[in-house]
Short mmCIF file of C-alpha atoms in Angstrom, two decimals:
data_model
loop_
_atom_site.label_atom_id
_atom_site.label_comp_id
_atom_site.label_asym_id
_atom_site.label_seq_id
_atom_site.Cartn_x
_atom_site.Cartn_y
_atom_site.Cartn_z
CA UNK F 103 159.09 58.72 38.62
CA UNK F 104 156.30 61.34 39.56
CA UNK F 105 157.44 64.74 38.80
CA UNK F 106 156.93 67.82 40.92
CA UNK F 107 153.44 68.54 42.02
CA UNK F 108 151.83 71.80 43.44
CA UNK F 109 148.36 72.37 44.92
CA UNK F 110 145.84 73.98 44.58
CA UNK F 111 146.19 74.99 41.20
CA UNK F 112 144.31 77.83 41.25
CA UNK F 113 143.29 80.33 43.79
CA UNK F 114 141.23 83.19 44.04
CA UNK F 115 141.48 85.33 47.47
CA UNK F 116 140.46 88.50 48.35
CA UNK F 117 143.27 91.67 49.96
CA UNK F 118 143.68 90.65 53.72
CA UNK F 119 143.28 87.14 53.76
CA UNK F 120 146.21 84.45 53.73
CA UNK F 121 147.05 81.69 51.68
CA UNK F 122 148.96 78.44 51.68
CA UNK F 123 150.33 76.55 48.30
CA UNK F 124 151.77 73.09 49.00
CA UNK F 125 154.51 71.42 46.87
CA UNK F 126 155.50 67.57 46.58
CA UNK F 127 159.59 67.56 45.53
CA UNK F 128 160.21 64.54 42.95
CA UNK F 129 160.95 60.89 45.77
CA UNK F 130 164.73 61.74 46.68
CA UNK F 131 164.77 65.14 46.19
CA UNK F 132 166.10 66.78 49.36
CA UNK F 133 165.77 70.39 48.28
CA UNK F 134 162.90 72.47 47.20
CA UNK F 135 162.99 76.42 46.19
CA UNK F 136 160.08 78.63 45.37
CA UNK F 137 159.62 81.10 42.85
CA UNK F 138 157.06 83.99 42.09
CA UNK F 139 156.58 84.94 38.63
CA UNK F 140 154.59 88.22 37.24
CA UNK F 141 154.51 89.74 33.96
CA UNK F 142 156.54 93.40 35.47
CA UNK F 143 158.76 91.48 37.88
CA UNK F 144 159.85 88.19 36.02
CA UNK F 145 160.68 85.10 37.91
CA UNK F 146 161.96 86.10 41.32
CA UNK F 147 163.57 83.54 44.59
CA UNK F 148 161.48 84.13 47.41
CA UNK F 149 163.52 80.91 49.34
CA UNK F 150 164.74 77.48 49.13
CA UNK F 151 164.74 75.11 52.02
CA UNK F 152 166.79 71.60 52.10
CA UNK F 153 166.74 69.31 55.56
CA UNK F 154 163.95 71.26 56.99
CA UNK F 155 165.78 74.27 57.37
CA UNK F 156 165.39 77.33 55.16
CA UNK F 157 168.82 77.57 53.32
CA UNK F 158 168.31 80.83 51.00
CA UNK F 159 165.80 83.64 51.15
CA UNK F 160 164.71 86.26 48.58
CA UNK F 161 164.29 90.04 48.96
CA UNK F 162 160.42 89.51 50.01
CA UNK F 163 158.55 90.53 53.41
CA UNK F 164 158.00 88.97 55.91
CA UNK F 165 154.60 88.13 54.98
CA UNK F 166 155.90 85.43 52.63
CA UNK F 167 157.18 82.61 54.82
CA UNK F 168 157.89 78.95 54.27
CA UNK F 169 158.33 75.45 55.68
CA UNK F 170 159.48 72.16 54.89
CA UNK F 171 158.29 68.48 56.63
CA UNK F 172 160.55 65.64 57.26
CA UNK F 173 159.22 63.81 53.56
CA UNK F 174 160.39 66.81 52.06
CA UNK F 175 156.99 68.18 51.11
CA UNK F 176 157.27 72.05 51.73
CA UNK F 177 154.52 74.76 52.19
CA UNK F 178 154.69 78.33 51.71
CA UNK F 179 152.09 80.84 53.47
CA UNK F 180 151.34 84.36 52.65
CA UNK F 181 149.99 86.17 54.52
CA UNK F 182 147.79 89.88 54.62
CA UNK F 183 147.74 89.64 51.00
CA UNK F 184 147.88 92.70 49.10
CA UNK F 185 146.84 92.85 45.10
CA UNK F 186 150.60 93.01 44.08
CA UNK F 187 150.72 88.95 45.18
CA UNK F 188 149.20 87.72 42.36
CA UNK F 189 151.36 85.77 40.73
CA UNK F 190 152.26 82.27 38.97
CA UNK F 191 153.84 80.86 42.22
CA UNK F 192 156.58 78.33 41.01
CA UNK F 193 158.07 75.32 43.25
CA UNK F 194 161.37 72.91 42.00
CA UNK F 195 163.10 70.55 43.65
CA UNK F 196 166.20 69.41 43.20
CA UNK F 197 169.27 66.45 44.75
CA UNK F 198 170.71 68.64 46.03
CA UNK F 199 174.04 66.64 46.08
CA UNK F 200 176.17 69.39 44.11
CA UNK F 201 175.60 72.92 44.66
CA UNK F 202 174.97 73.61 41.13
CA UNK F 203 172.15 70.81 41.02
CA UNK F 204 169.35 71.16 38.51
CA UNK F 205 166.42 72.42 39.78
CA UNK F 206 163.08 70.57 38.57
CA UNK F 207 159.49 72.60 38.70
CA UNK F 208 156.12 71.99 38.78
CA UNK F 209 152.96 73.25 37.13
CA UNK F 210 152.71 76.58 39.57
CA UNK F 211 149.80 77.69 41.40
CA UNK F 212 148.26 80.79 40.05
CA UNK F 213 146.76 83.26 42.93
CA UNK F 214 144.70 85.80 41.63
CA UNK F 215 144.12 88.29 44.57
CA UNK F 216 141.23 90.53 44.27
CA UNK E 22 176.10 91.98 41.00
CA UNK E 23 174.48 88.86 39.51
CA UNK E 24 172.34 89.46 36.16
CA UNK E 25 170.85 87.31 33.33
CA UNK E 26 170.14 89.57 30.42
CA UNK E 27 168.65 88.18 27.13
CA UNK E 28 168.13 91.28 25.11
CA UNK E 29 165.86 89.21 22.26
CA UNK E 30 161.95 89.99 23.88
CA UNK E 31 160.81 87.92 20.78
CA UNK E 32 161.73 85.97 18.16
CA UNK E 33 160.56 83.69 14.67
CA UNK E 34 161.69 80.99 12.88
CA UNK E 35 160.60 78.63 10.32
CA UNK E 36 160.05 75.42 11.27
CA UNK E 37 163.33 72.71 10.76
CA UNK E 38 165.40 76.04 11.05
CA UNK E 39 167.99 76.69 13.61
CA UNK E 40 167.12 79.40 15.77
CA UNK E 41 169.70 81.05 18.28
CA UNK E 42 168.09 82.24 21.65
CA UNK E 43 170.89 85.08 23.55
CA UNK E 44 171.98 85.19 27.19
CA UNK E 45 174.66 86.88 28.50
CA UNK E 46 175.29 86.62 32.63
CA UNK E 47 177.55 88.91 34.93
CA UNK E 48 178.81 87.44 38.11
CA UNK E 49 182.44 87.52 39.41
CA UNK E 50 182.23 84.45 41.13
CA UNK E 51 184.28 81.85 39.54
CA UNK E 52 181.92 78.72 40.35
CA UNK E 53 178.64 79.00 38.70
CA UNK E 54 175.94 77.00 36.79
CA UNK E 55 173.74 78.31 33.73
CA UNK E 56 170.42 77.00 32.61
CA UNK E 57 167.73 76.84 29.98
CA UNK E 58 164.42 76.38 30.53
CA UNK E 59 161.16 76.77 28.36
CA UNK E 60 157.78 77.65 29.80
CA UNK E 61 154.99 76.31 27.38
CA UNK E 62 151.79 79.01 27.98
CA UNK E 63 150.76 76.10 30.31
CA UNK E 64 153.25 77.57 32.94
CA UNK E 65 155.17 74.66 33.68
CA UNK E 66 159.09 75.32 33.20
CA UNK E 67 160.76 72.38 31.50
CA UNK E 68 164.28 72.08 32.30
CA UNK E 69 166.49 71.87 28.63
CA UNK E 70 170.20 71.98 29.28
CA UNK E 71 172.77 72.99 31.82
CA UNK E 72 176.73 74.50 31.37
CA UNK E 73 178.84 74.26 34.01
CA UNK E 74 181.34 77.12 34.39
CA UNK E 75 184.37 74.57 34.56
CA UNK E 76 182.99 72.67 31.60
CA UNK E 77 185.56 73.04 28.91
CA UNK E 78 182.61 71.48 26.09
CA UNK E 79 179.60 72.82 25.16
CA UNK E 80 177.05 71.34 26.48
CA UNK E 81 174.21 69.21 24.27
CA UNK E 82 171.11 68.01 24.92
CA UNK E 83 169.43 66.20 21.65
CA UNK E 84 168.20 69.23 19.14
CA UNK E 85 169.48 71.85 21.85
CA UNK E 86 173.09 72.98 22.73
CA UNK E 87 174.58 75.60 24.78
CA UNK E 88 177.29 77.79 22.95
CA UNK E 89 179.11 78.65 26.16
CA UNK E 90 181.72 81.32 25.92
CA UNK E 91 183.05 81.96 29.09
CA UNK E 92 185.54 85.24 27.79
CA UNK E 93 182.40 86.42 26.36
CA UNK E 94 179.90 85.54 29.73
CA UNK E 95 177.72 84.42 27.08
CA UNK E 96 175.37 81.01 26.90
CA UNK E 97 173.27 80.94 23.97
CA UNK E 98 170.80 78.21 23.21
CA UNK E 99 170.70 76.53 19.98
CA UNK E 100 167.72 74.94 19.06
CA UNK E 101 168.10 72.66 15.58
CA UNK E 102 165.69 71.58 13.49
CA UNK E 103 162.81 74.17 15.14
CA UNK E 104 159.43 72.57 15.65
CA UNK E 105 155.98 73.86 15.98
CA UNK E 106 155.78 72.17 19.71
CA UNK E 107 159.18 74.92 20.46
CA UNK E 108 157.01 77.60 20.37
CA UNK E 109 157.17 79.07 23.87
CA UNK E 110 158.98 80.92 26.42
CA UNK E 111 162.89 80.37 26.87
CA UNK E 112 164.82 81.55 29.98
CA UNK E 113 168.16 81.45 30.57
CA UNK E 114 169.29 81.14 34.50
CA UNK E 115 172.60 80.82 36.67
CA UNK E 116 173.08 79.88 39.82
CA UNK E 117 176.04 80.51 42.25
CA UNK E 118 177.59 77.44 43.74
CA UNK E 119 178.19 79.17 46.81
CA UNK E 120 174.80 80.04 47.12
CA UNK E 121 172.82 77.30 47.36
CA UNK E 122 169.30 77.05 45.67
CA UNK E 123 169.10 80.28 43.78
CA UNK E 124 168.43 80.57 40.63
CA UNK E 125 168.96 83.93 38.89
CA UNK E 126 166.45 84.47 35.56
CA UNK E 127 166.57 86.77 32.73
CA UNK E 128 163.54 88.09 31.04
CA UNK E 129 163.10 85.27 28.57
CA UNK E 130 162.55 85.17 25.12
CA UNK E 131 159.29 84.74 23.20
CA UNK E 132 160.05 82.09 20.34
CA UNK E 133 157.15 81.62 17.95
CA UNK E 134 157.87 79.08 15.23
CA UNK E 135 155.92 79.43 11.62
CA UNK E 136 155.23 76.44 9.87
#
């Protein structure tokens, strides 16, 4: 079974502009969370959707937002970026059939913002 | 409030030494989850063992285990037998059950194993 994918990668983007990372959950996974990671912050939630609907958000502004299609597949935009975004930008999935469920991740997609 | 601390920044072993990685959580929720994961300086986090809080064993997972003491709010990971490949970045994570998909990290801990 095909773990959890992320695209792109890599991303370079300049203050101002916006940016969109996708992530593919692993086939039956019904919820996916996202996570930014920087070397002052640590690992922090920004939110976790499950059926389409955002189920969980993070203390972030509202320039971070999120979505999630009927396969599962979720996106997450940010927008008017600001140098602070850079970050290792981490997306698991998981069953979501107990609460406690074990969340899976992918590779990340690093945004460097300049 | 809800806090992963592991107090260890960075660590050594020997290789085919035991090496004990630190976590203690704080939440007053009875119903929670804790978590292990290692990040390889590829990025990726690689999930290595989960506790449940109603678990009366200790978890195990092959040449990691979770020493779980729930008096204590401590879940250390115990890594047997260290190998050169465990050389990475450990975090230790809990999640309310109440509140669905969120996990709560600690700082992780820098293992380097010698040879």
């Amino acid at each position: 079974k095909a773990g959890v994918t992320q695209t792109p990668r890599y991303l370079i983007k300049t203050r101002g502009q916006q940016v969109t990372l996708s992530c593919s959950p692993i086939s039956g996974h019904r919820s996916v969370s996202w996570y930014q990671q920087t070397p002052g912050q640590g690992l922090q939630f920004l939110f976790e959707y499950f059926s389409e609907t955002q189920r969980n958000k993070g203390n972030f502004p509202g320039r971070f937002s999120g979505r999630q299609f009927s396969n599962s597949r979720s996106e997450m935009n940010v927008s008017t970026l600001e140098l602070g975004d850079s970050a290792l930008y981490l997306c698991a999935s998981s069953l979501a059939i107990a609460d406690a469920d074990t969340q899976y991740f992918g590779p990340g997609t690093r945004l460097t913002v300049l | 409030a809800q806090k992963i601390t592991q107090t260890q920044p960075g660590m050594f072993v020997q290789e085919k030494e035991a090496v004990t990685l630190d976590c203690t959580y704080d939440t007053s929720d009875p119903s929670y989850g804790l978590f292990w994961y290692k990040q390889p300086s590829s990025g990726e986090m690689i999930f290595l063992i989960y506790q449940g809080s109603y678990d009366q064993q200790n978890a195990t997972e092959g040449r990691y285990s979770l020493n779980f003491q729930k008096a204590r709010k401590s879940a250390n990971l115990v890594i047997s037998a260290s190998q050169l490949g465990d050389s990475a970045m450990y975090f230790c994570a809990m999640i309310i059950r109440n509140q669905g998909g969120k996990l709560i990290f600690g700082q992780g801990t820098e293992l380097s194993v010698k040879p």
